[in-house]
Tab-separated table of C-alpha atoms in Angstrom:
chain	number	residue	atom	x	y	z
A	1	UNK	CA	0.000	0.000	0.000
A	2	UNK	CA	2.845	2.819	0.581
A	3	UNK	CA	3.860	2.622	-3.134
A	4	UNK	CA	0.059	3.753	-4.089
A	5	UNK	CA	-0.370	5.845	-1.233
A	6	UNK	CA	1.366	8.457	1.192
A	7	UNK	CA	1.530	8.918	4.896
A	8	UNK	CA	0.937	12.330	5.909
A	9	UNK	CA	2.895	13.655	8.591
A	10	UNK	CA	1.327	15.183	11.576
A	11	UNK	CA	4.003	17.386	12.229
A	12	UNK	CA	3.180	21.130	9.797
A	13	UNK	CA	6.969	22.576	9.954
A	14	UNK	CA	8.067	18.881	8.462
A	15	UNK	CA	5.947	19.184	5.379
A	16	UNK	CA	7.839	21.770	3.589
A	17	UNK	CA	11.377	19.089	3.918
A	18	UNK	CA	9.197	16.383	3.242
A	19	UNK	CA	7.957	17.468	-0.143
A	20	UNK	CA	10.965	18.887	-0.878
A	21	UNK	CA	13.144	15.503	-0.230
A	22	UNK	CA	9.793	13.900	-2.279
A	23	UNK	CA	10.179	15.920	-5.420
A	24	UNK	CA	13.404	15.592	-5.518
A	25	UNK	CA	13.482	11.667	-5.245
A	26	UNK	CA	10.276	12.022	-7.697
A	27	UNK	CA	12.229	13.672	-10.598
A	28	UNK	CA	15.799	11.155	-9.855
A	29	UNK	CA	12.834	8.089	-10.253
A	30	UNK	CA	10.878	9.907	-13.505
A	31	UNK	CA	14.480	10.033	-14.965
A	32	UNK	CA	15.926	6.883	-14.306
A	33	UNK	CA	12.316	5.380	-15.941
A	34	UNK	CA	12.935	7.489	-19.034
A	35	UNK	CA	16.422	6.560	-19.587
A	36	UNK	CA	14.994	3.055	-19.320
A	37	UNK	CA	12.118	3.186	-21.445
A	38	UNK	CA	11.712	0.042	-23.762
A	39	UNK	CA	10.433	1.173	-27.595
A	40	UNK	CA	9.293	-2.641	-27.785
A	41	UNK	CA	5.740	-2.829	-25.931
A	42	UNK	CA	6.185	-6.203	-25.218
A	43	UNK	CA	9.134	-5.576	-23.111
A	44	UNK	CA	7.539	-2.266	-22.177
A	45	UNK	CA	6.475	-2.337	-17.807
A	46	UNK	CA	2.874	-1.866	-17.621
A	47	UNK	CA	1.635	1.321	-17.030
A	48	UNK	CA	-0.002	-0.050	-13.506
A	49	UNK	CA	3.456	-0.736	-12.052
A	50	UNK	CA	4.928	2.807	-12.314
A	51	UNK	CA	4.385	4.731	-9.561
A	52	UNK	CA	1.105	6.812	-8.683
A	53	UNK	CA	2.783	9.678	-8.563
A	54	UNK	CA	4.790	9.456	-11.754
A	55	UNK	CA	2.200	7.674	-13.933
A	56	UNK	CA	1.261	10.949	-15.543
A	57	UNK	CA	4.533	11.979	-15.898
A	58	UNK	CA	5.804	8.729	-18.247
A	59	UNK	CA	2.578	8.683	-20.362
A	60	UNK	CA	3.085	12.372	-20.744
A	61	UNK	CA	7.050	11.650	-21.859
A	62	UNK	CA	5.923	8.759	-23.954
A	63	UNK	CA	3.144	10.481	-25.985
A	64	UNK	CA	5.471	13.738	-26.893
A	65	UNK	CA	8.468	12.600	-27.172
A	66	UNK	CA	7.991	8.460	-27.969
A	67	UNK	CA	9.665	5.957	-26.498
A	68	UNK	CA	11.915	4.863	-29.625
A	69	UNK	CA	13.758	8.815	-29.742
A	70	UNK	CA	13.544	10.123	-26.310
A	71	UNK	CA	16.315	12.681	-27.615
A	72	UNK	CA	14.546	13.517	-30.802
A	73	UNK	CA	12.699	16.733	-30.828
A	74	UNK	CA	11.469	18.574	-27.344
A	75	UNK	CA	8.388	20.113	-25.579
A	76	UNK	CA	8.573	23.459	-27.829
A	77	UNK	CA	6.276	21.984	-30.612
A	78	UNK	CA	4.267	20.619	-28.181
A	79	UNK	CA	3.784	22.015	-24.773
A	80	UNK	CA	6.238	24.727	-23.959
A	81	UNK	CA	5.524	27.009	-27.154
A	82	UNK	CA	8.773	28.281	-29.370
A	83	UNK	CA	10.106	31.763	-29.041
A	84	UNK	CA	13.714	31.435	-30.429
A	85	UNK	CA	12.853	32.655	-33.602
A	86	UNK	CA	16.484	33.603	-34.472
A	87	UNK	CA	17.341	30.093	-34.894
A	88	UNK	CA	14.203	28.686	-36.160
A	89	UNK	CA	15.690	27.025	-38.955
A	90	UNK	CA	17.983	24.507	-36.927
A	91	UNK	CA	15.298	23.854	-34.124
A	92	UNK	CA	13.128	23.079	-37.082
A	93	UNK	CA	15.859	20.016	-38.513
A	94	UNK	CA	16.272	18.926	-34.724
A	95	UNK	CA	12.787	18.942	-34.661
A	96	UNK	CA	12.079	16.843	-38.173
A	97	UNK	CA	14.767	14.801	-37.067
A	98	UNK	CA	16.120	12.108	-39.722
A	99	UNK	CA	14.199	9.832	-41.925
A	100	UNK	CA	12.895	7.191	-39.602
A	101	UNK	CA	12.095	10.088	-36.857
A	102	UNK	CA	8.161	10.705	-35.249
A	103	UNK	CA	7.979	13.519	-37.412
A	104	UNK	CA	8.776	11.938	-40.364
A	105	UNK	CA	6.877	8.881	-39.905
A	106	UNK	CA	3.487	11.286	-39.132
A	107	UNK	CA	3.967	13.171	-42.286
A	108	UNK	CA	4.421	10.074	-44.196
A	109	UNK	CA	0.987	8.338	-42.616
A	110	UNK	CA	-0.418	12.123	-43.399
A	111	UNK	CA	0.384	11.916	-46.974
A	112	UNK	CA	-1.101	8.148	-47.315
A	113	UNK	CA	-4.245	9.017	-45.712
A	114	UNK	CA	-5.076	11.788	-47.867
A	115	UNK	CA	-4.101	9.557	-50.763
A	116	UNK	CA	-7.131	7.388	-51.294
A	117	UNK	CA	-5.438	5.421	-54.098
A	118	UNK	CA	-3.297	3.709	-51.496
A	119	UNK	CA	-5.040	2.621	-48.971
A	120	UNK	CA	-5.293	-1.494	-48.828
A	121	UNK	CA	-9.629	-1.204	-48.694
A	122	UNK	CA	-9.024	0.423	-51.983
A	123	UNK	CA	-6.601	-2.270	-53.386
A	124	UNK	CA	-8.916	-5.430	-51.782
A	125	UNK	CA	-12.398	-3.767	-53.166
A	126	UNK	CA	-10.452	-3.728	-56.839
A	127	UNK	CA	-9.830	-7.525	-56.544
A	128	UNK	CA	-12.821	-8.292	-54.784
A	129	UNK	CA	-14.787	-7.019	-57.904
A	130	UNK	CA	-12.487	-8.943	-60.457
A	131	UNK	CA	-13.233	-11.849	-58.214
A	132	UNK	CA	-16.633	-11.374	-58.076
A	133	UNK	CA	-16.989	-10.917	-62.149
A	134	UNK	CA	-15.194	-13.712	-62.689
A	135	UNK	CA	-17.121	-15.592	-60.362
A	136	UNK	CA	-20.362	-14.496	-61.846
A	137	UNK	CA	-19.219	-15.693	-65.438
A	138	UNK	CA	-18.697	-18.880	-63.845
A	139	UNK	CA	-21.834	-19.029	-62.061
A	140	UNK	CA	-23.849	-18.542	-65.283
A	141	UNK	CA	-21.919	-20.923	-67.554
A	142	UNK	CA	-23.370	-23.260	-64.695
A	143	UNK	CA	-26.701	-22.238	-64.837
A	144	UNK	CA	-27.179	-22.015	-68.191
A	145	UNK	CA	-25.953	-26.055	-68.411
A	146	UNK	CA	-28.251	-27.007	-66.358
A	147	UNK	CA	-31.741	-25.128	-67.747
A	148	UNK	CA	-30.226	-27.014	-70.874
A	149	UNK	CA	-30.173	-30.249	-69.366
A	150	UNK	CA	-33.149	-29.520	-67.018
A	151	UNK	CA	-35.350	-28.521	-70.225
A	152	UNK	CA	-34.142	-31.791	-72.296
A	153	UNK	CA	-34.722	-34.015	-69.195
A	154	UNK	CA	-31.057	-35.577	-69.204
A	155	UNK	CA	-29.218	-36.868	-66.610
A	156	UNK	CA	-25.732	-34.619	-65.316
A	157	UNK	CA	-23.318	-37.188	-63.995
A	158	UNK	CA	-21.469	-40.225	-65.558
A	159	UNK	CA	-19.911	-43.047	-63.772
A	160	UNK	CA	-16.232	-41.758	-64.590
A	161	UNK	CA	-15.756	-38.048	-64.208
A	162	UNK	CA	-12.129	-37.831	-64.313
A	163	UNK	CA	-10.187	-35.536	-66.615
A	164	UNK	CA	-9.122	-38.860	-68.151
A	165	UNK	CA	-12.684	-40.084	-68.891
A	166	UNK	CA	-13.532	-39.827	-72.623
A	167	UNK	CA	-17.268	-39.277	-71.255
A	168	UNK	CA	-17.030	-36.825	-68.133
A	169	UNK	CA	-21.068	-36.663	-67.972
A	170	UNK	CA	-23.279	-34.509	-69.939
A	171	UNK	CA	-22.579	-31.495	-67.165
A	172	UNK	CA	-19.243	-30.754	-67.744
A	173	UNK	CA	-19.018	-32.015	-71.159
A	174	UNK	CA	-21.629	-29.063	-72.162
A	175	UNK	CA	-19.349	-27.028	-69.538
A	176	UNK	CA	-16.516	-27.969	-71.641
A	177	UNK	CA	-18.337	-27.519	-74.840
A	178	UNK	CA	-19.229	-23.831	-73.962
A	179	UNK	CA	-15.818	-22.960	-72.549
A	180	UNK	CA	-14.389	-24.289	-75.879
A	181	UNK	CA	-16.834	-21.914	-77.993
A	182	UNK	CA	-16.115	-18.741	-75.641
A	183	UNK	CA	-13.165	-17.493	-74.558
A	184	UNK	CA	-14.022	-15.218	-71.648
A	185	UNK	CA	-16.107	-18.238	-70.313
A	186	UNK	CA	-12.998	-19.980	-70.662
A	187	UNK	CA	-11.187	-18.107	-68.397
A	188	UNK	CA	-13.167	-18.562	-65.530
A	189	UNK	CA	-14.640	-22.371	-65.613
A	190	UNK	CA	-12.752	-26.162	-65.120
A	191	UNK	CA	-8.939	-25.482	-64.967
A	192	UNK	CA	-8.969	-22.175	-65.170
A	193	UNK	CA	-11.579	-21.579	-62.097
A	194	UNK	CA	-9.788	-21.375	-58.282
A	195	UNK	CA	-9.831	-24.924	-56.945
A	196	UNK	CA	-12.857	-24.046	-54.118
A	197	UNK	CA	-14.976	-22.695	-57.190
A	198	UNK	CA	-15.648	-24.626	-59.730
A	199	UNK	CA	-19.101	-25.369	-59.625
A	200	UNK	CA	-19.039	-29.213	-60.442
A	201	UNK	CA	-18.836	-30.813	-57.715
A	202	UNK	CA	-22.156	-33.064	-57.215
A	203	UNK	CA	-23.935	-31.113	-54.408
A	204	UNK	CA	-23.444	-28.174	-56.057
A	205	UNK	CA	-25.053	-29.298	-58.979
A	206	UNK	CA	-27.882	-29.909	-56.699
A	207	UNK	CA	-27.996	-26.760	-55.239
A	208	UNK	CA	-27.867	-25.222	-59.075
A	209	UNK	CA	-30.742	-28.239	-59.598
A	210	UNK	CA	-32.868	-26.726	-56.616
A	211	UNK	CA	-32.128	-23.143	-57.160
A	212	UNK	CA	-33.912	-23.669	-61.053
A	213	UNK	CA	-36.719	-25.581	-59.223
A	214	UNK	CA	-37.505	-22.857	-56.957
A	215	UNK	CA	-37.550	-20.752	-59.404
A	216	UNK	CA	-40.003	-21.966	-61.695
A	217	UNK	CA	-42.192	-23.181	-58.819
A	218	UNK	CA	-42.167	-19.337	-57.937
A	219	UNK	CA	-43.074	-18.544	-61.753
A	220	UNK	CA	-46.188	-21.073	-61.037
A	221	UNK	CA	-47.631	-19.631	-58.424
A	222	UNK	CA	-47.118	-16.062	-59.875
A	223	UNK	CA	-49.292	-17.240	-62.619
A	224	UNK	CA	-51.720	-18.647	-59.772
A	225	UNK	CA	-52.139	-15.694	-57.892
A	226	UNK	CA	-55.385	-15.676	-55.744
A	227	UNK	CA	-57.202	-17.875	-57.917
A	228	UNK	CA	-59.685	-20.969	-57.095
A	229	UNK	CA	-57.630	-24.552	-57.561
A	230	UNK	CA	-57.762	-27.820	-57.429
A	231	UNK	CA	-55.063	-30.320	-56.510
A	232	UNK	CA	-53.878	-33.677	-58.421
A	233	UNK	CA	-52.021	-36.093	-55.634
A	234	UNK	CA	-50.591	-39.817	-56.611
A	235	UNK	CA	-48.292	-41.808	-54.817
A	236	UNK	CA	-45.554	-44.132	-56.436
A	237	UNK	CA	-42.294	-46.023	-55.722
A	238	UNK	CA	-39.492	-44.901	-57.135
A	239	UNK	CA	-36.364	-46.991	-58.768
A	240	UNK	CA	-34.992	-46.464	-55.855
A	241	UNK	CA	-37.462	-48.083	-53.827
A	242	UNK	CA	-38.931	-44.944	-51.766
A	243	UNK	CA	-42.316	-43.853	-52.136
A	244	UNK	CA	-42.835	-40.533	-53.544
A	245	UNK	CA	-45.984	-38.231	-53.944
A	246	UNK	CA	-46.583	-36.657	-57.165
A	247	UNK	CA	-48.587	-33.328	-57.046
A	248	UNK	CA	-50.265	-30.926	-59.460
A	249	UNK	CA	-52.267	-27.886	-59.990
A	250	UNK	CA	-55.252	-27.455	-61.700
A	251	UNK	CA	-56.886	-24.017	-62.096
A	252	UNK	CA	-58.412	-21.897	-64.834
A	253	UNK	CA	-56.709	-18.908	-66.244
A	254	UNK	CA	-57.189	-15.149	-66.987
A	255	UNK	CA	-58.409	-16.666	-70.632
A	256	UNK	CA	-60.908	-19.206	-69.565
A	257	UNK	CA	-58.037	-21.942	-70.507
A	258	UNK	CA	-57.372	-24.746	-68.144
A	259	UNK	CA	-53.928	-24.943	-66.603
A	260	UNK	CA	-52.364	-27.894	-65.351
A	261	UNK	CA	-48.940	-27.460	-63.693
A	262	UNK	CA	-46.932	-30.316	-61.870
A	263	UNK	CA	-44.901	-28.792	-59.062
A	264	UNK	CA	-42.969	-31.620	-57.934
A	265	UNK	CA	-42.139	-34.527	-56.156
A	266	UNK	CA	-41.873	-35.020	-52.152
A	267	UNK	CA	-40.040	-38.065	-50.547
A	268	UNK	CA	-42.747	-39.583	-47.839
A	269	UNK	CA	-41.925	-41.776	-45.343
A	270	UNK	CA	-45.489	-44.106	-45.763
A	271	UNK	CA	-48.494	-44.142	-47.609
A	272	UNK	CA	-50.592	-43.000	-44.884
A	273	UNK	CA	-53.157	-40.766	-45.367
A	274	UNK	CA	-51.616	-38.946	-42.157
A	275	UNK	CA	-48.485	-38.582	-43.620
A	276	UNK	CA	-49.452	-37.283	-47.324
A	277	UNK	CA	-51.686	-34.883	-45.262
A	278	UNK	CA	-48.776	-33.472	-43.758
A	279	UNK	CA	-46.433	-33.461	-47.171
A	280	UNK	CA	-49.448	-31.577	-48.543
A	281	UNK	CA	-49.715	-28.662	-45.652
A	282	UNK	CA	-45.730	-28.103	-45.590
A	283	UNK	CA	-46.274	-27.784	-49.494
A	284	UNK	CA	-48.948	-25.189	-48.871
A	285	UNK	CA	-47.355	-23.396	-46.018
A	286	UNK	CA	-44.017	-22.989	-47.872
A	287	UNK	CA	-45.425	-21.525	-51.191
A	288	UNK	CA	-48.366	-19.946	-49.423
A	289	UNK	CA	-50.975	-21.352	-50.343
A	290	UNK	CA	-54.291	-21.843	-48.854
A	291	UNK	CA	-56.852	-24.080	-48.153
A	292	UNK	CA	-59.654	-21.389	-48.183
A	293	UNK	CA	-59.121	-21.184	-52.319
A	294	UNK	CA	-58.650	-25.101	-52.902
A	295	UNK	CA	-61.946	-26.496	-54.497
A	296	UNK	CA	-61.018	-29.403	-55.707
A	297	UNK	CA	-59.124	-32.888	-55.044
A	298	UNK	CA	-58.419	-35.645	-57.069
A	299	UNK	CA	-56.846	-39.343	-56.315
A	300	UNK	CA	-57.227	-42.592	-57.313
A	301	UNK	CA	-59.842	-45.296	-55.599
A	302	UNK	CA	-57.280	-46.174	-52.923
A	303	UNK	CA	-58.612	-46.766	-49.580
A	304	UNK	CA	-56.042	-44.459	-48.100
A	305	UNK	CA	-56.947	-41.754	-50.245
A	306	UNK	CA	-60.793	-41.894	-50.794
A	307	UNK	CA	-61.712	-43.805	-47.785
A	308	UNK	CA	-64.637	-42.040	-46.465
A	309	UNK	CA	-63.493	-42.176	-42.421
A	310	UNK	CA	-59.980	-41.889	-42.082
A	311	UNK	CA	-58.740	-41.504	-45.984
A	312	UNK	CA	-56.833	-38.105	-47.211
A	313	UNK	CA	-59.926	-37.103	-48.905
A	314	UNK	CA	-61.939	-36.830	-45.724
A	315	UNK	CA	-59.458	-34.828	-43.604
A	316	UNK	CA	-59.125	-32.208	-46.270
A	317	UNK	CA	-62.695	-31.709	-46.761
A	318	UNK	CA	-62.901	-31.441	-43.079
A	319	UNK	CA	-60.686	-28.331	-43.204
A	320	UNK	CA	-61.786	-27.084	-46.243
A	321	UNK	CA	-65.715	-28.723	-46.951
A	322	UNK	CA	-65.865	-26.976	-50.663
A	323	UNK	CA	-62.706	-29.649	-51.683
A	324	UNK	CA	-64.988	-31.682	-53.528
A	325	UNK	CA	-63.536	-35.018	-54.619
A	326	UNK	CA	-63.390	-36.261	-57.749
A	327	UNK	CA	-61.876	-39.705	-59.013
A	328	UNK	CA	-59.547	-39.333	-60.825
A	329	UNK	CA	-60.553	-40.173	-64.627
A	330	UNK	CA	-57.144	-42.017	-65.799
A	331	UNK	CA	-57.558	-44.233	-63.026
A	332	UNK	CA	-61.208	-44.893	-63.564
A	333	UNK	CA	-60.313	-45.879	-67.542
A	334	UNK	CA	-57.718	-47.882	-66.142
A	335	UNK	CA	-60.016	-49.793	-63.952
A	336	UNK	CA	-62.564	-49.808	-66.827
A	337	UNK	CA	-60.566	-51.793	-69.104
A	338	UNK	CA	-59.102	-53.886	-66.653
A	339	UNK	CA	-62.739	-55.074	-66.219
A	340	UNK	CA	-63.556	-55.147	-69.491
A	341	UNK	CA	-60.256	-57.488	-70.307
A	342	UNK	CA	-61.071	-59.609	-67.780
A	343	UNK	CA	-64.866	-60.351	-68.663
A	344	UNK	CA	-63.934	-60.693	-72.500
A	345	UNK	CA	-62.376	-64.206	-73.350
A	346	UNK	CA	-61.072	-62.498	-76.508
A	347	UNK	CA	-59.506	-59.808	-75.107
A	348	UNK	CA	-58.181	-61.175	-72.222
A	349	UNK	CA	-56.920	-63.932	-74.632
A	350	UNK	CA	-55.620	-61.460	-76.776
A	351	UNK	CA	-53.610	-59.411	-73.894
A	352	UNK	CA	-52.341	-63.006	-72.690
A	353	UNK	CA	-50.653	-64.061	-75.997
A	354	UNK	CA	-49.469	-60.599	-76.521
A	355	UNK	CA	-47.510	-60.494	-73.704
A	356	UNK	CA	-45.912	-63.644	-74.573
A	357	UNK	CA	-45.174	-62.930	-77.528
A	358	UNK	CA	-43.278	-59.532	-76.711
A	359	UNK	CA	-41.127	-61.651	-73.827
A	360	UNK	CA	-40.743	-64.090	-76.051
A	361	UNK	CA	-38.975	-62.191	-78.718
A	362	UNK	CA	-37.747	-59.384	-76.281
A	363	UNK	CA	-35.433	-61.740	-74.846
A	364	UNK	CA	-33.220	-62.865	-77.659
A	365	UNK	CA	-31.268	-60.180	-80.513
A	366	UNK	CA	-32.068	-63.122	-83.079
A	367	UNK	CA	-35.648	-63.182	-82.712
A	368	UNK	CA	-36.504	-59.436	-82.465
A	369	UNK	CA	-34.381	-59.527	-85.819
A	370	UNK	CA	-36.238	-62.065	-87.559
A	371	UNK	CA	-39.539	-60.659	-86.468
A	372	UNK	CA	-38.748	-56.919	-88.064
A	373	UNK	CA	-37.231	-59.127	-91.191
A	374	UNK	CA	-40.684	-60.892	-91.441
A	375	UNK	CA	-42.925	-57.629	-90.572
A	376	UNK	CA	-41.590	-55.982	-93.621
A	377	UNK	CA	-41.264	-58.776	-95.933
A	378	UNK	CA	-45.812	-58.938	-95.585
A	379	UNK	CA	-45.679	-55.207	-95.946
């Protein structure tokens, strides 16, 4: 505690000596610290450890005069004032000091902050706009492979897409194909792009694949608007074995023409009618849609679809009781001629030995040849 605080005395005629001997041993401390004064702050004594009484003092010395030139320059510039006008010119070059000096080094980081040109933001924003061009070009070589391939209903990816493969997949063969036909596209796509942007890996693909998808779904519903609909739900497996649901909308346009869009395909985890209930309200909620304007649902005769207690068919109309149901009228001709086939000995006869015949021939090169040979020989 004495080192951050001081006794007084009691004794008045002591006080005069006292501060005296204090000052004195004050300045001797102040200018052994000076002499001693580190220009590294690492090696620098904190601040805290000085004494009280000569904290103000140091940080005073260090901000004027700076630690790495203690003898460079004095307080005239910058406490004391200048008078000594006779000999301004040499306290001037004491003051500037030689090229590495405070004063020096402050005119120099004057000069670069009133040059704009220089400063680093300047210098990053230039090649952070190169980047991003380039990037862009990139980006819509992409894009513009995969609206082709989305449009023609290809697939992207081959079994071998090395730079060896003589078939890299229809993505970056078009990719390839358009680089080859452009040059600025070629300077920005495959070998030329930086290694983390090249836009063909297979997720990104996806991403490109779902980005598209969104897109047009938001086209869709543009052209939907706040208009009366109906909606077209089927279930399937997949090649994959996973059961998918199949939706579409049905509503009638500004022209009086009827409008059919499919807007995709969700992954379900069962047939339930509890579970395509739910794949149909996160559909609605996440292109906002509403149940209010749906007037119309159509499935096939499934009991899990139309059945009248617990089917999907039933729990919509008990949100939304002007849904009315229809069944849907490819599955009813399906079911039509399936009854019709099998109560005609004909035509069930007729189905029968066609199907034969086509796995008959289907199986064998020979046969399929012979039969073609044979067709056109009676035409």
């Amino acid at each position: 505690m004495e080192r951050f605080f001081k006794r007084k005395s009691s004794l008045g005629s002591s006080d005069s000596v006292g501060s005296s001997r204090t000052s004195s041993s004050r300045q001797s401390e102040l200018d052994e610290v000076l002499v001693n004064l580190q220009a590294d702050p690492g090696l620098r004594i904190r601040m805290i450890e000085y004494d009280t009484n000569i904290t103000d003092e140091v940080r005073r010395a260090y901000l004027q005069k700076g630690p790495c030139q203690p003898k460079v320059g004095s307080e005239a510039f910058t406490r004391a004032g200048f008078k000594n006008w006779k000999k301004w010119r040499e306290r001037m070059k004491v003051h500037v000091g030689p090229v590495g000096s405070v004063h020096n080094k402050a005119r120099e980081a004057a000069t670069n902050l009133m040059n704009q040109n220089t400063h680093i933001e300047t210098a990053l924003s230039k090649h952070s706009e190169q980047a991003r061009m380039a990037y862009r070009r990139c980006l819509i070589a992409s894009i513009k492979c995969t609206k082709f391939l989305l449009r023609q209903g290809l697939s992207f990816r081959e079994n071998d897409e090395s730079a060896t493969s003589s078939n890299r997949g229809n993505y970056l063969e078009l990719l390839q194909f358009l680089a080859d036909n452009d040059e600025k596209v070629k300077e920005v796509v495959l070998q030329n792009a930086p290694g983390n942007l090249k836009l063909v890996a297979p997720k990104i693909q996806k991403d490109i694949v779902n980005a598209c998808a969104g897109e047009t779904l938001d086209v869709i519903m543009s052209g939907l608007k706040d208009r009366f609909f109906s909606i077209l739900v089927d279930e399937a497996r997949d090649i994959s074995v996973k059961e998918q649901m199949a939706m579409m909308l049905r509503y009638v346009d500004d022209k009086g023409h009827v409008i059919e869009r499919f807007v995709g395909v969700q992954h379900v985890t069962d047939t339930t009618s509890s579970s395509l209930k739910d794949a149909i309200d996160i559909f609605f909620s996440s292109n906002g849609l509403s149940f209010s304007k749906l007037r119309g649902q159509g499935y096939d005769g499934a009991s899990n679809m139309r059945g009248e207690l617990n089917g999907l068919k039933t729990k919509i109309l008990r949100e939304q009781p002007c849904a009315y149901y229809v069944h849907c009228f490819a599955h009813q001709l399906q079911l039509a001629l399936v009854a019709v086939a099998k109560n005609n000995i004909d035509i069930a006869s007729f189905f029968t030995t066609t199907n034969s015949v086509v796995n008959h021939v289907g199986a064998s090169c020979k046969r399929r040849m012979h039969l073609e040979h044979n067709s056109k020989k009676n035409l």
